[in-house]
Short mmCIF file of C-alpha atoms in Angstrom, two decimals:
data_model
loop_
_atom_site.label_atom_id
_atom_site.label_comp_id
_atom_site.label_asym_id
_atom_site.label_seq_id
_atom_site.Cartn_x
_atom_site.Cartn_y
_atom_site.Cartn_z
CA MET A 25 75.11 142.08 119.49
CA SER A 26 75.92 145.81 119.47
CA ARG A 27 79.65 145.04 119.72
CA ARG A 28 79.40 142.69 116.74
CA LYS A 29 77.63 145.37 114.70
CA ALA A 30 80.26 147.93 115.68
CA PHE A 31 83.02 145.52 114.63
CA LEU A 32 81.33 144.88 111.29
CA LEU A 33 80.87 148.60 110.72
CA LYS A 34 84.56 149.29 111.41
CA THR A 35 85.56 146.47 109.06
CA LEU A 36 83.36 147.87 106.27
CA LEU A 37 84.77 151.37 106.75
CA PHE A 38 88.33 150.00 106.62
CA LEU A 39 87.63 148.09 103.39
CA PHE A 40 85.99 151.16 101.85
CA ALA A 41 89.02 153.31 102.72
CA LEU A 42 91.40 150.68 101.33
CA ASN A 43 89.42 150.46 98.09
CA SER A 44 89.39 154.26 97.76
CA ILE A 45 93.18 154.39 98.12
CA SER A 46 93.56 151.65 95.49
CA LEU A 47 91.32 153.53 93.06
CA TYR A 48 93.27 156.73 93.61
CA ILE A 49 96.54 154.97 92.81
CA TYR A 50 94.99 153.29 89.77
CA PHE A 51 93.66 156.48 88.24
CA SER A 52 96.46 158.77 89.35
CA PRO A 53 98.00 160.31 86.20
CA HIS A 54 101.63 159.92 87.19
CA PRO A 55 102.25 158.05 90.47
CA ASP A 56 106.00 157.85 90.12
CA HIS A 57 106.55 157.68 93.86
CA PHE A 58 105.28 154.11 93.82
CA HIS A 59 107.95 152.92 91.39
CA PRO A 60 111.75 152.75 91.23
CA LYS A 61 113.57 155.71 89.69
CA PRO A 62 115.75 155.31 86.60
CA GLN A 63 119.39 156.25 86.68
CA SER A 64 120.79 159.06 84.58
CA GLU A 65 123.35 158.32 81.88
CA ASN A 66 126.73 160.02 82.16
CA PRO A 67 128.91 159.39 79.08
CA LYS A 68 131.58 161.93 78.18
CA PHE A 69 129.24 164.13 76.16
CA LEU A 70 126.52 164.34 78.82
CA THR A 71 126.04 166.29 82.03
CA GLU A 72 125.94 164.43 85.31
CA ASP A 73 122.70 164.46 87.31
CA ARG A 74 121.68 161.46 89.39
CA LYS A 75 118.49 162.98 90.75
CA SER A 76 115.19 161.37 89.83
CA LEU A 77 113.45 162.43 86.64
CA THR A 78 110.17 162.92 88.47
CA ASP A 79 111.58 165.46 90.93
CA THR A 80 113.39 167.57 88.33
CA HIS A 81 110.48 167.32 85.93
CA GLN A 82 107.98 168.62 88.44
CA ARG A 83 110.19 171.59 89.29
CA HIS A 84 110.19 172.68 85.67
CA LEU A 85 106.46 172.41 85.06
CA VAL A 86 104.56 175.67 84.82
CA PRO A 87 100.96 175.78 86.13
CA VAL A 88 98.62 175.14 83.21
CA SER A 89 96.01 177.67 82.16
CA PHE A 90 92.28 177.14 81.99
CA HIS A 91 92.12 176.25 78.29
CA VAL A 92 94.28 173.11 78.59
CA LYS A 93 92.23 169.91 78.32
CA PRO A 94 92.41 167.42 81.22
CA TRP A 95 93.12 163.75 80.69
CA PRO A 96 89.91 161.68 80.68
CA ILE A 97 89.44 158.72 83.01
CA LEU A 98 90.10 155.57 80.96
CA PRO A 99 89.10 152.08 82.15
CA SER A 100 92.26 150.55 80.63
CA TYR A 101 94.65 153.14 82.05
CA LEU A 102 97.72 151.86 83.87
CA PRO A 103 100.41 154.17 85.34
CA TRP A 104 103.15 155.30 82.97
CA SER A 105 105.72 155.66 85.72
CA LEU A 106 109.34 155.16 84.70
CA ASN A 107 110.65 151.77 85.69
CA PRO A 108 114.25 150.73 84.96
CA ASN A 109 113.23 147.09 85.33
CA VAL A 110 111.08 147.05 82.18
CA ARG A 111 112.56 144.25 80.11
CA ALA A 112 113.78 145.05 76.58
CA LYS A 113 111.51 143.61 73.87
CA SER A 114 108.71 143.11 76.41
CA CYS A 115 105.17 144.27 75.68
CA GLU A 116 105.60 147.24 78.00
CA GLY A 117 108.88 148.00 76.25
CA TYR A 118 107.12 148.08 72.88
CA PHE A 119 103.81 149.74 73.75
CA GLY A 120 104.30 151.47 77.09
CA ASN A 121 107.06 153.16 79.01
CA GLY A 122 110.20 151.41 77.91
CA PHE A 123 111.90 154.83 77.73
CA ASN A 124 113.78 154.17 80.94
CA ARG A 125 117.25 155.40 80.08
CA ARG A 126 117.58 159.10 80.87
CA ILE A 127 120.24 161.29 79.27
CA ASP A 128 120.65 164.82 80.64
CA LEU A 129 122.05 167.02 77.92
CA LEU A 130 121.73 170.43 79.50
CA ARG A 131 122.37 171.02 83.17
CA SER A 132 119.45 172.45 85.08
CA LEU A 133 119.82 175.27 87.57
CA PRO A 134 120.96 174.68 91.15
CA GLU A 135 118.23 173.24 93.31
CA THR A 136 118.13 176.26 95.61
CA PHE A 137 117.33 178.55 92.68
CA ARG A 138 114.78 176.17 91.15
CA ARG A 139 112.86 176.20 94.42
CA SER A 140 112.99 179.96 94.80
CA PRO A 141 110.09 182.25 93.81
CA ASN A 142 112.39 183.93 91.27
CA TYR A 143 112.39 180.90 88.97
CA GLY A 144 110.95 181.75 85.54
CA GLY A 145 113.26 184.66 84.77
CA ALA A 146 116.39 184.47 82.65
CA GLY A 147 117.56 181.42 84.50
CA GLY A 148 118.50 179.20 81.62
CA GLY A 149 116.93 176.19 80.03
CA TRP A 150 117.22 172.43 80.43
CA PHE A 151 117.07 169.45 78.08
CA ARG A 152 117.05 165.68 78.35
CA CYS A 153 116.15 162.61 76.33
CA LEU A 154 114.56 159.33 77.39
CA TYR A 155 115.80 156.40 75.33
CA SER A 156 114.05 153.10 74.62
CA GLU A 157 116.30 150.15 73.85
CA THR A 158 113.28 148.23 72.57
CA LEU A 159 112.25 150.84 69.98
CA ASP A 160 115.75 152.28 69.50
CA SER A 161 114.13 155.69 69.78
CA SER A 162 114.09 158.67 72.14
CA ILE A 163 111.54 161.08 73.56
CA CYS A 164 113.26 164.40 74.23
CA GLU A 165 112.03 167.37 76.26
CA GLY A 166 113.33 170.67 77.46
CA GLY A 167 112.56 174.10 78.84
CA ARG A 168 113.11 177.66 77.61
CA ILE A 169 113.37 176.59 73.99
CA ARG A 170 113.04 179.10 71.15
CA MET A 171 111.81 178.15 67.68
CA ASN A 172 112.77 180.40 64.79
CA PRO A 173 110.32 179.59 61.98
CA ASP A 174 112.29 181.69 59.46
CA LYS A 175 115.13 179.16 59.81
CA ILE A 176 112.90 176.19 58.97
CA ARG A 177 112.68 175.78 55.19
CA MET A 178 109.33 174.28 54.18
CA SER A 179 105.89 175.33 52.93
CA VAL A 180 103.56 177.18 55.29
CA GLY A 181 101.26 174.23 55.97
CA GLY A 182 97.60 174.07 56.91
CA GLU A 183 96.37 175.28 53.52
CA LYS A 184 93.23 174.00 51.83
CA LEU A 185 94.08 171.00 49.66
CA GLU A 186 92.65 172.53 46.50
CA SER A 187 95.02 175.51 46.72
CA VAL A 188 98.24 173.44 46.73
CA MET A 189 97.53 170.69 44.19
CA GLY A 190 100.73 169.39 42.62
CA ARG A 191 103.03 170.62 45.40
CA ARG A 192 106.01 168.32 45.87
CA GLU A 193 106.46 166.38 49.11
CA GLU A 194 110.01 167.76 49.49
CA GLU A 195 108.54 171.24 49.89
CA GLU A 196 106.37 170.08 52.80
CA LEU A 197 109.07 168.37 54.86
CA PRO A 198 111.20 170.59 57.13
CA SER A 199 114.85 171.41 56.52
CA PHE A 200 116.48 173.03 59.54
CA ASP A 201 119.12 175.72 59.36
CA SER A 202 121.54 176.13 62.25
CA SER A 203 119.74 177.78 65.22
CA ALA A 204 116.28 176.85 63.93
CA PHE A 205 115.85 175.94 67.60
CA GLU A 206 117.76 177.48 70.52
CA ILE A 207 117.92 177.02 74.28
CA GLU A 208 118.80 179.74 76.73
CA VAL A 209 121.94 179.07 78.78
CA ALA A 210 121.92 180.45 82.31
CA GLU A 211 124.27 183.29 83.20
CA GLY A 212 127.50 181.89 84.60
CA SER A 213 126.70 178.45 83.24
CA THR A 214 129.53 176.02 82.58
CA GLU A 215 127.78 174.76 79.45
CA GLY A 216 129.99 176.83 77.15
CA GLY A 217 129.66 179.97 75.09
CA GLY A 218 126.73 181.03 72.98
CA GLY A 219 126.23 179.25 69.67
CA ARG A 220 127.48 175.87 70.87
CA LYS A 221 125.53 172.88 69.56
CA LEU A 222 123.38 171.00 72.04
CA VAL A 223 124.22 167.56 70.65
CA ASN A 224 127.00 165.98 68.63
CA GLU A 225 127.02 163.22 66.03
CA GLU A 226 127.98 160.61 68.59
CA PHE A 227 124.88 161.35 70.65
CA LEU A 228 122.60 161.30 67.59
CA ASP A 229 123.96 157.98 66.34
CA ARG A 230 123.54 156.40 69.74
CA PHE A 231 120.16 157.73 70.87
CA VAL A 232 118.41 159.05 67.72
CA PRO A 233 119.69 156.68 65.00
CA GLN A 234 118.83 157.29 61.37
CA GLY A 235 117.65 153.72 60.94
CA ALA A 236 115.72 153.04 57.73
CA VAL A 237 114.15 156.51 57.72
CA GLN A 238 115.49 158.45 54.73
CA ILE A 239 114.73 161.88 56.23
CA HIS A 240 114.80 161.76 60.03
CA THR A 241 113.30 165.12 60.94
CA MET A 242 113.59 164.76 64.73
CA ARG A 243 117.28 163.98 64.39
CA SER A 244 117.74 167.03 62.14
CA LEU A 245 115.81 169.22 64.57
CA LEU A 246 118.07 168.18 67.44
CA ASP A 247 121.13 168.82 65.31
CA SER A 248 119.95 172.40 64.68
CA ILE A 249 119.69 173.34 68.38
CA ARG A 250 122.18 175.94 69.60
CA LEU A 251 122.76 177.34 73.09
CA VAL A 252 122.42 181.11 73.51
CA PRO A 253 122.99 183.50 76.45
CA PRO A 254 120.08 185.37 78.08
CA ASP A 255 120.80 188.66 76.29
CA GLU A 256 120.26 186.92 72.94
CA PHE A 257 117.17 184.99 74.00
CA ASN A 258 114.35 187.27 72.80
CA CYS A 259 110.89 185.94 72.03
CA SER A 260 107.97 187.37 70.05
CA GLU A 261 105.61 184.95 71.78
CA TRP A 262 105.69 182.63 74.80
CA VAL A 263 103.79 179.36 75.10
CA GLU A 264 103.47 178.70 78.81
CA GLU A 265 101.92 175.21 78.73
CA PRO A 266 103.64 171.98 77.64
CA THR A 267 103.74 171.65 73.85
CA LEU A 268 104.38 168.68 71.58
CA LEU A 269 106.45 169.21 68.43
CA VAL A 270 105.38 166.70 65.77
CA THR A 271 106.55 166.01 62.21
CA ARG A 272 104.32 163.88 60.00
CA PHE A 273 105.16 162.05 56.79
CA GLU A 274 102.24 160.04 55.35
CA TYR A 275 99.82 162.45 56.99
CA ALA A 276 96.76 161.67 54.82
CA ASN A 277 96.88 157.90 55.45
CA LEU A 278 94.92 156.71 58.47
CA PHE A 279 97.29 153.89 59.44
CA HIS A 280 100.36 156.14 59.46
CA THR A 281 98.43 158.92 61.19
CA VAL A 282 97.42 156.50 63.94
CA THR A 283 101.13 155.74 64.48
CA ASP A 284 101.68 159.50 64.84
CA TRP A 285 98.73 159.82 67.25
CA TYR A 286 100.05 156.97 69.34
CA SER A 287 103.60 158.33 69.39
CA ALA A 288 102.31 161.74 70.53
CA TYR A 289 100.13 160.13 73.20
CA VAL A 290 103.01 158.01 74.52
CA ALA A 291 105.33 161.05 74.58
CA SER A 292 102.74 162.95 76.62
CA ARG A 293 102.34 160.14 79.14
CA VAL A 294 106.02 159.23 79.44
CA THR A 295 106.94 162.83 80.27
CA GLY A 296 104.22 162.91 82.93
CA LEU A 297 102.18 165.83 81.59
CA PRO A 298 99.35 166.60 84.02
CA ASN A 299 97.07 167.73 81.20
CA ARG A 300 96.86 167.27 77.45
CA PRO A 301 99.56 169.34 75.75
CA HIS A 302 99.32 171.82 72.91
CA LEU A 303 100.49 170.64 69.51
CA VAL A 304 102.71 172.26 66.87
CA PHE A 305 103.17 170.62 63.47
CA VAL A 306 106.77 171.10 62.39
CA ASP A 307 105.89 170.31 58.80
CA GLY A 308 104.29 172.08 55.85
CA HIS A 309 101.53 169.63 54.93
CA CYS A 310 98.15 170.95 53.91
CA GLU A 311 94.96 170.49 55.89
CA THR A 312 93.25 167.08 55.95
CA HIS A 313 90.12 165.75 57.63
CA LEU A 314 92.39 163.81 60.03
CA GLU A 315 93.18 167.09 61.81
CA GLU A 316 89.78 166.79 63.45
CA THR A 317 91.16 163.97 65.60
CA TRP A 318 94.44 165.78 66.31
CA LYS A 319 92.39 168.69 67.66
CA ALA A 320 90.17 166.39 69.71
CA LEU A 321 93.12 164.54 71.27
CA PHE A 322 95.18 167.58 72.26
CA SER A 323 94.58 171.04 73.70
CA SER A 324 95.27 173.10 70.56
CA LEU A 325 96.92 172.85 67.14
CA ARG A 326 99.16 175.22 65.19
CA TYR A 327 101.65 174.95 62.34
CA ALA A 328 105.22 176.08 62.96
CA LYS A 329 105.16 178.47 59.99
CA ASN A 330 101.93 180.05 61.22
CA PHE A 331 103.81 181.85 64.02
CA SER A 332 104.65 185.40 63.00
CA GLY A 333 108.05 185.46 64.72
CA SER A 334 110.24 183.56 67.15
CA VAL A 335 108.23 181.58 69.69
CA CYS A 336 109.51 180.31 73.05
CA PHE A 337 108.27 177.27 74.93
CA ARG A 338 108.45 176.86 78.69
CA HIS A 339 108.25 173.11 78.10
CA ALA A 340 108.57 171.44 74.70
CA ILE A 341 108.44 167.71 73.96
CA LEU A 342 109.74 166.17 70.75
CA SER A 343 107.47 163.33 69.69
CA PRO A 344 109.26 160.41 67.98
CA LEU A 345 108.38 159.59 64.37
CA GLY A 346 105.41 157.30 63.82
CA TYR A 347 107.78 154.92 62.02
CA GLU A 348 109.44 154.29 65.40
CA THR A 349 106.30 152.99 67.14
CA ALA A 350 105.55 149.31 67.70
CA LEU A 351 102.53 149.71 65.41
CA PHE A 352 104.89 150.23 62.48
CA LYS A 353 107.84 148.13 63.62
CA GLY A 354 105.52 145.17 64.08
CA LEU A 355 105.17 144.91 60.31
CA THR A 356 108.77 143.67 60.10
CA GLU A 357 109.55 142.56 63.68
CA ASN A 358 107.98 139.71 65.62
CA ILE A 359 106.19 141.45 68.50
CA ASP A 360 104.64 138.55 70.38
CA CYS A 361 102.15 140.40 72.57
CA GLY A 362 98.53 139.70 73.32
CA GLY A 363 95.86 142.11 74.46
CA ALA A 364 94.66 141.85 78.05
CA ALA A 365 92.42 143.74 80.45
CA ALA A 366 94.22 146.41 82.47
CA HIS A 367 92.56 145.16 85.65
CA ASP A 368 94.06 141.71 85.11
CA LEU A 369 97.53 143.12 84.42
CA TRP A 370 97.31 145.37 87.47
CA GLN A 371 96.69 142.33 89.66
CA LYS A 372 99.03 139.98 87.81
CA PRO A 373 101.65 141.70 85.60
CA ASP A 374 102.61 139.79 82.44
CA ASP A 375 105.25 141.18 80.09
CA ARG A 376 103.81 139.14 77.20
CA LYS A 377 100.50 141.02 77.37
CA THR A 378 99.48 144.65 77.08
CA ALA A 379 96.49 146.90 77.68
CA ARG A 380 98.17 149.99 76.17
CA LEU A 381 96.40 149.89 72.79
CA SER A 382 93.06 149.41 74.52
CA GLU A 383 93.88 152.45 76.65
CA PHE A 384 94.70 154.45 73.53
CA GLY A 385 91.50 153.32 71.80
CA GLU A 386 89.54 154.54 74.81
CA MET A 387 91.45 157.83 74.58
CA LEU A 388 90.31 158.25 70.97
CA ARG A 389 86.68 157.63 71.91
CA ALA A 390 86.84 159.83 75.01
CA ALA A 391 88.43 162.67 73.00
CA PHE A 392 85.20 162.88 70.99
CA GLY A 393 83.03 162.67 74.10
CA PHE A 394 81.93 159.05 73.71
CA PRO A 395 81.50 156.94 76.87
CA VAL A 396 84.17 154.36 77.66
CA ASP A 397 82.59 152.80 80.74
CA ARG A 398 83.34 149.08 81.02
CA ASN A 399 79.91 148.16 82.38
CA ARG A 400 78.14 149.87 79.49
CA MET A 401 80.21 147.94 76.96
CA SER A 402 79.55 144.55 78.55
CA LYS A 403 75.75 144.73 78.42
CA THR A 404 74.02 142.08 76.32
CA VAL A 405 72.49 143.47 73.10
CA SER A 406 69.67 142.10 70.96
CA ARG A 407 70.59 144.27 67.97
CA HIS A 408 74.00 144.06 66.32
CA ASN A 409 75.60 146.62 64.03
CA VAL A 410 77.72 145.12 61.27
CA LEU A 411 79.99 147.83 59.87
CA PHE A 412 81.14 147.22 56.30
CA VAL A 413 84.20 149.47 55.79
CA ARG A 414 84.18 150.53 52.14
CA ARG A 415 86.99 151.75 49.90
CA GLU A 416 85.98 154.79 47.89
CA ASP A 417 87.62 157.40 45.72
CA TYR A 418 88.53 160.72 47.31
CA LEU A 419 91.25 163.34 46.98
CA ALA A 420 93.77 162.67 49.76
CA HIS A 421 96.78 164.98 49.22
CA PRO A 422 98.36 167.29 46.60
CA ARG A 423 100.01 164.41 44.72
CA HIS A 424 96.92 162.16 44.73
CA GLY A 425 94.72 161.58 41.67
CA GLY A 426 91.61 160.94 43.72
CA ARG A 427 91.22 157.28 42.78
CA LEU A 428 92.01 154.39 45.12
CA GLU A 429 93.42 151.06 43.99
CA SER A 430 90.79 148.34 44.31
CA ARG A 431 91.52 145.69 46.95
CA LEU A 432 88.23 143.83 46.36
CA SER A 433 87.15 143.84 42.72
CA ASN A 434 83.52 142.87 43.46
CA GLU A 435 83.07 144.92 46.64
CA GLN A 436 79.61 146.17 45.63
CA GLU A 437 78.40 142.62 44.94
CA VAL A 438 79.66 141.45 48.33
CA PHE A 439 78.08 144.44 50.04
CA GLU A 440 74.69 143.79 48.42
CA SER A 441 74.86 140.12 49.47
CA VAL A 442 75.66 141.08 53.07
CA LYS A 443 72.83 143.63 52.97
CA PHE A 444 70.35 140.92 51.88
CA TRP A 445 71.70 138.59 54.58
CA ALA A 446 71.29 141.24 57.28
CA VAL A 447 67.68 142.00 56.34
CA ASN A 448 66.77 138.31 56.39
CA HIS A 449 68.72 137.30 59.51
CA MET A 450 66.09 135.66 61.70
CA GLU A 451 67.90 134.81 64.93
CA CYS A 452 68.55 138.43 65.96
CA LYS A 453 68.33 141.91 64.54
CA VAL A 454 71.29 142.86 62.33
CA ASN A 455 71.79 146.42 61.18
CA LEU A 456 74.26 146.76 58.28
CA ILE A 457 76.19 150.06 58.24
CA ASN A 458 77.50 151.23 54.88
CA GLY A 459 80.93 152.44 56.02
CA LEU A 460 81.71 155.17 53.50
CA LEU A 461 84.26 156.57 55.95
CA ALA A 462 86.00 158.98 53.56
CA HIS A 463 82.82 161.06 53.43
CA MET A 464 82.15 161.01 57.17
CA SER A 465 83.60 163.30 59.82
CA MET A 466 86.20 161.71 62.08
CA LYS A 467 83.79 161.85 64.99
CA GLU A 468 81.15 160.00 62.95
CA GLN A 469 83.76 157.40 61.97
CA VAL A 470 84.74 156.76 65.59
CA ARG A 471 81.05 156.55 66.55
CA ALA A 472 80.45 153.92 63.84
CA ILE A 473 83.43 151.91 65.06
CA GLN A 474 82.43 151.96 68.73
CA ASP A 475 78.83 150.97 67.95
CA ALA A 476 79.82 147.98 65.79
CA SER A 477 79.57 144.37 66.96
CA VAL A 478 81.27 143.19 63.78
CA ILE A 479 83.62 145.13 61.47
CA ILE A 480 84.16 143.75 57.98
CA GLY A 481 86.17 145.15 55.09
CA ALA A 482 88.88 144.65 52.51
CA HIS A 483 92.46 145.30 53.57
CA GLY A 484 92.92 149.08 53.66
CA ALA A 485 93.86 151.95 55.93
CA GLY A 486 90.24 152.45 57.05
CA LEU A 487 90.42 149.24 59.07
CA THR A 488 92.98 150.90 61.35
CA HIS A 489 89.94 152.28 63.18
CA ILE A 490 89.66 148.90 64.93
CA ILE A 491 92.16 150.33 67.43
CA ALA A 492 89.15 152.17 68.91
CA ALA A 493 86.71 149.25 68.75
CA ARG A 494 85.05 147.83 71.84
CA PRO A 495 86.81 144.79 73.38
CA THR A 496 83.95 142.50 72.27
CA THR A 497 83.99 143.61 68.61
CA VAL A 498 84.79 140.92 66.03
CA ILE A 499 86.96 141.72 62.98
CA LEU A 500 86.58 140.06 59.56
CA GLU A 501 89.19 141.12 57.01
CA ILE A 502 88.96 140.22 53.31
CA ILE A 503 92.50 140.02 51.92
CA SER A 504 93.39 139.93 48.24
CA SER A 505 96.47 138.01 47.11
CA GLN A 506 98.37 141.28 46.41
CA PHE A 507 97.85 142.71 49.90
CA ARG A 508 98.70 139.97 52.39
CA ARG A 509 99.97 142.31 55.06
CA PRO A 510 99.63 141.82 58.83
CA HIS A 511 98.50 145.34 59.85
CA PHE A 512 95.07 144.47 61.17
CA SER A 513 95.65 140.94 62.39
CA LEU A 514 98.43 142.41 64.56
CA ILE A 515 96.32 145.29 65.89
CA SER A 516 93.58 142.75 66.70
CA GLN A 517 96.13 140.52 68.47
CA TRP A 518 97.60 143.42 70.46
CA ARG A 519 94.11 144.62 71.36
CA GLY A 520 92.84 141.13 72.20
CA LEU A 521 90.07 141.32 69.58
CA GLU A 522 88.54 138.27 67.91
CA TYR A 523 89.88 138.27 64.33
CA TYR A 524 89.08 136.29 61.17
CA ALA A 525 90.44 136.56 57.65
CA ILE A 526 89.27 135.49 54.21
CA ASN A 527 92.33 135.10 52.00
CA LEU A 528 91.52 135.41 48.32
CA ALA A 529 93.32 133.78 45.40
CA GLY A 530 93.02 137.09 43.57
CA SER A 531 90.84 140.10 44.33
CA HIS A 532 87.40 138.50 43.84
CA ALA A 533 85.46 137.26 46.88
CA GLU A 534 82.67 134.70 46.76
CA PRO A 535 79.68 136.27 48.56
CA ALA A 536 78.61 132.84 49.88
CA VAL A 537 81.97 132.42 51.65
CA VAL A 538 81.62 135.85 53.27
CA ILE A 539 78.06 135.08 54.41
CA GLU A 540 79.16 131.75 55.88
CA LYS A 541 81.87 133.51 57.93
CA LEU A 542 79.36 136.09 59.14
CA ASN A 543 76.90 133.36 60.16
CA ASN A 544 79.60 131.67 62.24
CA ILE A 545 80.52 134.98 63.88
CA MET A 546 76.89 135.76 64.71
CA ARG A 547 76.39 132.30 66.21
CA ASN A 548 79.35 132.97 68.49
CA LEU A 549 77.67 136.23 69.50
CA GLY A 550 74.57 134.30 70.53
CA CYS A 551 72.53 134.74 67.35
#
């Protein structure tokens, strides 16, 4: 009997150890050593380096300081390791790490010097881009990069909205003079003399195409980069930790801002950052309430023009434009992906399903300190919050009149009918939330979204919040005939959320039809 007990004890200990190893791999932030390495490109205008991205990347990272925020543990997290076998136009290609084509633009130092304790002096910079065939977009990163704000023509940015009313959008978007950005070239480098451009037109057309974007700021930024020798590389300020450089366009619109948030998150994960990076806005837009989420997601936030002189980055990452994310491209492309649980995809990979948007939604909630535990979310509830997302007038940006176009002409009538229905719902307790989101802090908005069992509203940017909804939340969108756009049906599909729509002949909704839909939804929820 004692031998049997000993055998059982050893078996249990072995299973516990095996499970612990599996959990470590699952939650490890960048387990590249478990995946194949991509090959480096070597066309005529590139440098040749066949070493793995992971190895060279780790050698260039500088230890982070205490004020950098760690990544939270997310139930839907899956490793972002580079994998050259990711199929083009697959779900991972669209939403995850399809940036598996590496292009080394600036040769790094010899390996013996990189490993020496002297690294960090005037040893020269490095630069590479990771290209996605699926998105036709690149994430670029480099080291020892200098930004010269006086050579970026745009407004200062970060001002109070009231102080810049009427300012033209052209004044807020960056225009880069030559040498707006520079990279130090190591002494004795074969990269050429000082002042040489980092990239040429051939590279830009191939890896950072203009596409349908009228003003492609990342492309222009890359075109401005010049190489300079150590004796010309002087900095007023150094930023030691990894830093994202982001340019926004429709910065006051929630949908477009979510595309920017997602692009910045993906860029951070793809480049294997061990902690959340700092953020620099390379634009001159004024302050909006959406900055609250930018600050929650990342370690710090500054505007490029707020630096008093030239600033140098040990490690800078150029985040692609939000227009180049699957969230935006899906409006015109057929992205046939369904949402799935990360645990299921970990056990049985499926390139027609994704958990990436669920992961990002958890990141948004965790950034504000809200719990994202799977077990907590799956508990049965006897009280259901129904969040009615309202459209209301507010001043959004310097060129905005403060009034929103109505998408539901009788919204107040519908709201009052739903309110009466909620009070008189007998099967279970229903709490109707009046979602006046424009007058709530971003943290309060995210809290309202995560606490909702049902989210209802007319088509509008506020519904983009469903990206942070719980996996059991049900979406009901009321769509007028003038706004039949797929934004929120697609997000629901990619998240795996239950979605219903009421398509109107005009902009007037019959309250009885809305109530009937809600009754059906509540019955499905067990009420």
